[in-house]
Amino acid sequence: MYQYHFFQWILFFFIYCFFGWIWESCYVSVKGRKWVNRGFLHGPLIPIYGFGAIAVLFAAIPVRDNLALVYIFGMAGATLLEYVTGATMERIFKVRYWDYSGKFLNINGHVCLVASLAWGAFSVLMIRYVHAPVELAVTQMQADVAEVLAFALVLAFAVDATQSFNEAMDLREIIERITESSQELKRIQKRVDVIAAVIDADVQEHRKKAEEFKKTVEERLLAENRLQELSETIGEYLERARDKSTEAAHGIREEIDRMTGEMKRLQESLGRQQQKLGQVRNKQYMRSIGLLRRNPGASSRKYREALEELWQRSKRL
């Protein structure tokens, strides 16, 4: 069982990648009621299943006669692999291509109890029933044929993985730009609201003071009987009202000038954001949409709103 050649291990890897793709695509397609070519890659391969199968073979084959140990070792090895893979991909691409955050007993959303139990069941199924015919098919293959096939699969895998990696980086760039623009818009809106509130409060305050002064003058007019005193009071009112009016106009004018200058700066900032978004090529955008469609469970904690916006845009295409 351990005397596999290097190229045979490679073939095992791709076979289980393919089996994983069949399982994931069928499961997600039935759940979503439409066909989904599931996975990070374009081709019918999901690497985590291939790596998981290799890990299970190394961990469980020594105890293959004890199904309980096969279950435990397979579950532990595959769970550790899934956690490391999920955490690494999120750190690089800023997106989770699977997320168990809402599941019972999950660890940072990368693994959960149900998935781990399923990995254990898959391990038993693979060791007990699946691997024997796979092993027979691979080991009976002529050495030169196995080498050529393994080389061709590795080459195709490398091309696909490179393209998918670039698409994932494109998606990261797009959601970062959408988030940056969204935050800038929110900041601008908040600042405009503050400026408008300040100006409105200024106007209301000056208006209130003018009304209070007018009321005071009216009360004094009722109390005064002498014409000279009345004339002086009116003159005082007119002078003070003129000062207040000038003061109010000056304050408001300053606010308006300040707001105008700030709005110009905000418009320039918006222009820069639009320019950044406009630099996203249509091909780059469509490749990112395609990656999302292959991974309908993708999520992002930091760029959640941007990812949701991109999802909404993809539905309109």
Coordinates of C-alpha atoms in Angstrom, one line a residue:
M1 CA 0.0 0.0 0.0
Y2 CA 2.9 2.4 0.7
Q3 CA 4.9 1.4 -2.3
Y4 CA 3.3 3.9 -4.6
H5 CA 5.5 5.7 -7.2
F6 CA 5.5 9.5 -7.2
F7 CA 3.4 9.7 -10.4
Q8 CA 0.9 7.3 -8.9
W9 CA 0.5 9.6 -5.9
I10 CA -0.1 12.5 -8.4
L11 CA -2.8 10.4 -10.2
F12 CA -4.5 9.6 -6.8
F13 CA -4.5 13.4 -6.1
F14 CA -6.3 14.2 -9.4
I15 CA -8.7 11.4 -9.1
Y16 CA -9.9 12.5 -5.7
C17 CA -10.0 16.1 -6.9
F18 CA -12.4 15.0 -9.6
F19 CA -14.5 12.9 -7.1
G20 CA -14.7 16.0 -4.9
W21 CA -15.8 18.2 -7.8
I22 CA -18.6 15.7 -8.6
W23 CA -19.8 15.7 -5.1
E24 CA -19.6 19.5 -4.5
S25 CA -21.1 20.4 -7.9
C26 CA -24.0 18.0 -7.5
Y27 CA -24.7 19.0 -3.9
V28 CA -24.6 22.8 -4.7
S29 CA -26.6 22.4 -7.9
V30 CA -29.3 20.4 -6.2
K31 CA -29.4 22.9 -3.3
G32 CA -29.5 25.9 -5.7
R33 CA -31.8 24.1 -8.3
K34 CA -29.5 25.0 -11.1
W35 CA -26.2 23.7 -12.4
V36 CA -23.1 25.1 -10.7
N37 CA -19.6 24.3 -11.8
R38 CA -18.3 24.3 -8.3
G39 CA -14.8 25.1 -7.2
F40 CA -12.0 27.6 -7.2
L41 CA -10.7 26.2 -10.6
H42 CA -12.3 26.2 -14.0
G43 CA -11.8 22.5 -14.6
P44 CA -13.6 19.6 -12.9
L45 CA -11.2 19.6 -9.9
I46 CA -11.4 20.7 -6.3
P47 CA -7.9 20.5 -4.9
I48 CA -8.8 20.4 -1.2
Y49 CA -10.4 17.0 -1.8
G50 CA -7.3 15.8 -3.5
F51 CA -5.0 17.0 -0.7
G52 CA -7.5 15.8 1.9
A53 CA -7.5 12.3 0.3
I54 CA -3.7 12.2 0.3
A55 CA -3.7 13.3 4.0
V56 CA -6.3 10.6 4.8
L57 CA -4.3 7.9 3.0
F58 CA -1.1 8.8 5.0
A59 CA -3.0 9.1 8.3
A60 CA -5.5 6.2 8.0
I61 CA -3.9 3.5 6.0
P62 CA -1.7 2.3 8.9
V63 CA -4.9 1.7 10.9
R64 CA -7.1 0.7 8.0
D65 CA -8.4 -2.4 9.8
N66 CA -9.8 -0.3 12.6
L67 CA -12.6 1.8 11.2
A68 CA -12.9 3.9 14.4
L69 CA -9.3 5.0 14.1
V70 CA -9.7 5.6 10.4
Y71 CA -12.7 7.8 11.2
I72 CA -10.8 9.8 13.9
F73 CA -7.5 10.1 12.0
G74 CA -9.2 11.0 8.7
M75 CA -11.5 13.6 10.4
A76 CA -8.6 15.2 12.3
G77 CA -6.3 15.4 9.3
A78 CA -8.9 16.7 6.9
T79 CA -10.2 19.2 9.4
L80 CA -6.7 20.6 10.0
L81 CA -6.1 20.8 6.3
E82 CA -9.5 22.6 5.7
Y83 CA -8.8 25.1 8.4
V84 CA -5.3 26.0 7.2
T85 CA -6.5 26.2 3.6
G86 CA -9.5 28.4 4.4
A87 CA -7.5 30.7 6.6
T88 CA -4.7 31.1 4.1
M89 CA -7.1 31.8 1.2
E90 CA -9.0 34.4 3.2
R91 CA -5.7 36.1 4.1
I92 CA -4.5 36.2 0.5
F93 CA -7.8 36.9 -1.4
K94 CA -9.9 38.6 1.4
V95 CA -12.7 36.2 0.5
R96 CA -14.0 33.0 2.1
Y97 CA -14.8 30.5 -0.5
W98 CA -16.6 28.4 2.1
D99 CA -18.0 29.8 5.4
Y100 CA -19.3 27.8 8.4
S101 CA -19.9 30.9 10.5
G102 CA -23.5 30.1 11.1
K103 CA -22.9 26.4 11.8
F104 CA -22.8 24.7 15.2
L105 CA -19.4 24.5 16.9
N106 CA -17.4 26.3 14.1
I107 CA -13.9 27.7 14.5
N108 CA -13.6 31.1 12.8
G109 CA -16.0 29.9 10.1
H110 CA -13.3 27.8 8.5
V111 CA -14.3 24.4 10.0
C112 CA -17.3 23.2 11.9
L113 CA -18.5 20.0 13.7
V114 CA -20.8 18.8 10.9
A115 CA -18.1 19.2 8.2
S116 CA -15.5 17.4 10.4
L117 CA -17.9 14.5 11.0
A118 CA -18.5 14.4 7.2
W119 CA -14.7 14.3 6.6
G120 CA -14.5 11.3 9.0
A121 CA -17.4 9.5 7.1
F122 CA -15.7 10.2 3.8
S123 CA -12.4 8.8 5.2
V124 CA -14.1 5.5 6.1
L125 CA -15.9 5.4 2.8
M126 CA -12.7 6.0 0.9
I127 CA -10.5 3.5 2.8
R128 CA -13.2 0.8 3.0
Y129 CA -14.8 1.0 -0.5
V130 CA -13.4 3.7 -2.9
H131 CA -9.6 3.5 -2.7
A132 CA -9.3 -0.2 -3.6
P133 CA -10.6 0.1 -7.1
V134 CA -8.8 3.4 -7.6
E135 CA -5.6 1.8 -6.4
L136 CA -6.1 -1.2 -8.7
A137 CA -6.7 1.1 -11.8
V138 CA -3.6 3.2 -11.1
T139 CA -1.2 0.5 -10.1
Q140 CA -2.1 -1.6 -13.2
M141 CA -1.4 1.3 -15.5
Q142 CA 1.9 1.1 -17.4
A143 CA 4.6 3.3 -15.9
D144 CA 5.3 5.4 -19.0
V145 CA 1.5 6.0 -19.4
A146 CA 1.1 7.0 -15.8
E147 CA 4.1 9.4 -16.1
V148 CA 2.7 11.0 -19.3
L149 CA -0.8 11.3 -17.9
A150 CA 0.5 12.7 -14.6
F151 CA 2.6 15.3 -16.4
A152 CA -0.2 16.4 -18.6
L153 CA -2.6 16.7 -15.6
V154 CA 0.0 18.7 -13.6
L155 CA 0.5 21.0 -16.6
A156 CA -3.2 21.6 -17.1
F157 CA -3.7 22.1 -13.4
A158 CA -0.9 24.6 -13.2
V159 CA -2.4 26.7 -16.1
D160 CA -5.9 26.5 -14.5
A161 CA -4.6 27.3 -11.0
T162 CA -2.6 30.3 -12.3
Q163 CA -5.6 31.7 -14.1
S164 CA -7.9 31.1 -11.1
F165 CA -5.4 32.8 -8.8
N166 CA -5.3 35.8 -11.1
E167 CA -9.1 35.9 -11.1
A168 CA -9.2 35.7 -7.3
M169 CA -6.8 38.7 -7.1
D170 CA -8.9 40.5 -9.6
L171 CA -11.9 39.9 -7.3
R172 CA -10.0 41.2 -4.4
E173 CA -9.0 44.3 -6.2
I174 CA -12.6 45.0 -7.3
I175 CA -14.1 44.6 -3.9
E176 CA -11.4 46.7 -2.3
R177 CA -12.1 49.5 -4.8
I178 CA -15.9 49.2 -4.3
T179 CA -15.4 49.4 -0.6
E180 CA -13.1 52.4 -0.8
S181 CA -15.5 54.2 -3.0
S182 CA -18.5 53.3 -0.8
Q183 CA -16.6 54.6 2.3
E184 CA -15.7 57.8 0.5
L185 CA -19.3 58.4 -0.5
K186 CA -20.5 57.8 3.0
R187 CA -17.9 60.2 4.3
I188 CA -18.9 62.8 1.8
Q189 CA -22.6 62.4 2.6
K190 CA -21.9 62.7 6.3
R191 CA -19.8 65.8 5.9
V192 CA -22.4 67.5 3.6
D193 CA -25.1 66.7 6.2
V194 CA -22.9 68.3 9.0
I195 CA -22.2 71.4 6.9
A196 CA -25.9 71.8 6.1
A197 CA -26.9 71.3 9.8
V198 CA -24.3 73.9 10.9
I199 CA -25.5 76.5 8.4
D200 CA -29.1 75.8 9.2
A201 CA -28.4 76.1 12.9
D202 CA -26.5 79.4 12.3
V203 CA -29.5 80.8 10.4
Q204 CA -31.9 79.7 13.1
E205 CA -29.8 81.1 15.8
H206 CA -29.5 84.5 14.2
R207 CA -33.2 84.5 13.3
K208 CA -34.0 83.7 17.0
K209 CA -31.9 86.5 18.3
A210 CA -33.4 89.0 15.8
E211 CA -36.9 87.9 16.9
E212 CA -36.0 88.3 20.6
F213 CA -34.5 91.8 19.9
K214 CA -37.6 92.8 18.0
K215 CA -39.8 91.7 20.8
T216 CA -37.7 93.7 23.3
V217 CA -38.1 96.8 21.1
E218 CA -41.8 96.3 20.8
E219 CA -42.1 96.0 24.6
R220 CA -40.1 99.2 25.1
L221 CA -42.2 101.0 22.5
L222 CA -45.3 100.2 24.5
A223 CA -43.7 101.5 27.7
E224 CA -42.2 104.7 26.3
N225 CA -44.4 107.8 25.8
R226 CA -41.9 110.4 24.7
L227 CA -41.3 110.9 21.0
Q228 CA -37.6 111.5 21.4
E229 CA -37.0 108.4 23.4
L230 CA -39.1 106.5 20.8
S231 CA -37.0 107.9 18.0
E232 CA -33.7 106.9 19.8
T233 CA -35.0 103.4 20.5
I234 CA -36.0 102.9 16.8
G235 CA -32.6 104.2 15.7
E236 CA -30.9 101.8 18.1
Y237 CA -32.9 98.9 16.9
L238 CA -32.2 99.7 13.2
E239 CA -28.5 100.0 13.9
R240 CA -28.3 96.8 15.9
A241 CA -30.6 94.9 13.5
R242 CA -28.3 96.0 10.7
D243 CA -25.3 94.8 12.6
K244 CA -27.0 91.5 13.4
S245 CA -28.0 91.1 9.8
T246 CA -24.5 91.8 8.6
E247 CA -23.0 89.5 11.2
A248 CA -25.5 86.7 10.1
A249 CA -24.8 87.2 6.5
H250 CA -21.1 87.3 7.1
G251 CA -21.2 84.0 9.1
I252 CA -23.4 82.3 6.6
R253 CA -21.2 83.5 3.8
E254 CA -18.2 82.1 5.5
E255 CA -19.9 78.8 5.9
I256 CA -21.1 78.8 2.3
D257 CA -17.6 79.6 1.1
R258 CA -16.1 76.9 3.3
M259 CA -18.7 74.4 2.2
T260 CA -18.1 75.3 -1.5
G261 CA -14.4 74.7 -1.1
E262 CA -14.9 71.5 0.7
M263 CA -17.4 70.3 -1.8
K264 CA -14.9 71.0 -4.6
R265 CA -12.4 68.8 -2.8
L266 CA -15.0 66.1 -2.2
Q267 CA -15.9 66.2 -5.9
E268 CA -12.3 65.8 -6.8
S269 CA -12.1 62.8 -4.4
L270 CA -15.2 61.3 -6.1
G271 CA -13.6 61.8 -9.4
R272 CA -10.5 59.9 -8.3
Q273 CA -12.7 57.0 -7.0
Q274 CA -14.6 56.9 -10.3
Q275 CA -11.4 56.8 -12.2
K276 CA -10.1 53.9 -10.1
L277 CA -13.3 52.0 -10.7
G278 CA -13.2 52.8 -14.4
Q279 CA -9.7 51.3 -14.6
V280 CA -11.2 47.9 -13.9
R281 CA -11.3 46.2 -17.2
N282 CA -14.5 44.5 -18.4
K283 CA -12.7 41.2 -18.9
Q284 CA -11.3 41.5 -15.3
Y285 CA -14.8 42.2 -14.0
M286 CA -16.4 39.3 -15.9
R287 CA -13.7 36.9 -14.7
S288 CA -14.4 37.9 -11.1
I289 CA -18.1 37.4 -11.7
G290 CA -17.4 33.9 -13.1
L291 CA -15.4 33.0 -10.0
L292 CA -18.2 34.1 -7.7
R293 CA -20.7 32.0 -9.7
R294 CA -18.5 29.0 -9.2
N295 CA -18.5 29.7 -5.5
P296 CA -22.0 30.8 -4.5
G297 CA -21.1 30.4 -0.8
A298 CA -18.3 32.9 -1.0
S299 CA -18.3 35.6 1.7
S300 CA -16.1 38.3 3.2
R301 CA -16.1 39.8 6.7
K302 CA -14.2 43.0 5.8
Y303 CA -15.7 43.5 2.3
R304 CA -19.2 42.1 2.9
E305 CA -21.1 45.0 1.4
A306 CA -18.9 45.2 -1.7
L307 CA -19.2 41.5 -2.3
E308 CA -23.0 41.7 -1.9
E309 CA -23.1 44.5 -4.4
L310 CA -21.0 42.5 -6.8
W311 CA -23.4 39.6 -6.3
Q312 CA -26.3 41.8 -7.2
R313 CA -24.6 43.1 -10.3
S314 CA -23.8 39.5 -11.4
K315 CA -27.5 38.6 -11.2
R316 CA -28.3 41.4 -13.7
L317 CA -25.9 40.0 -16.3

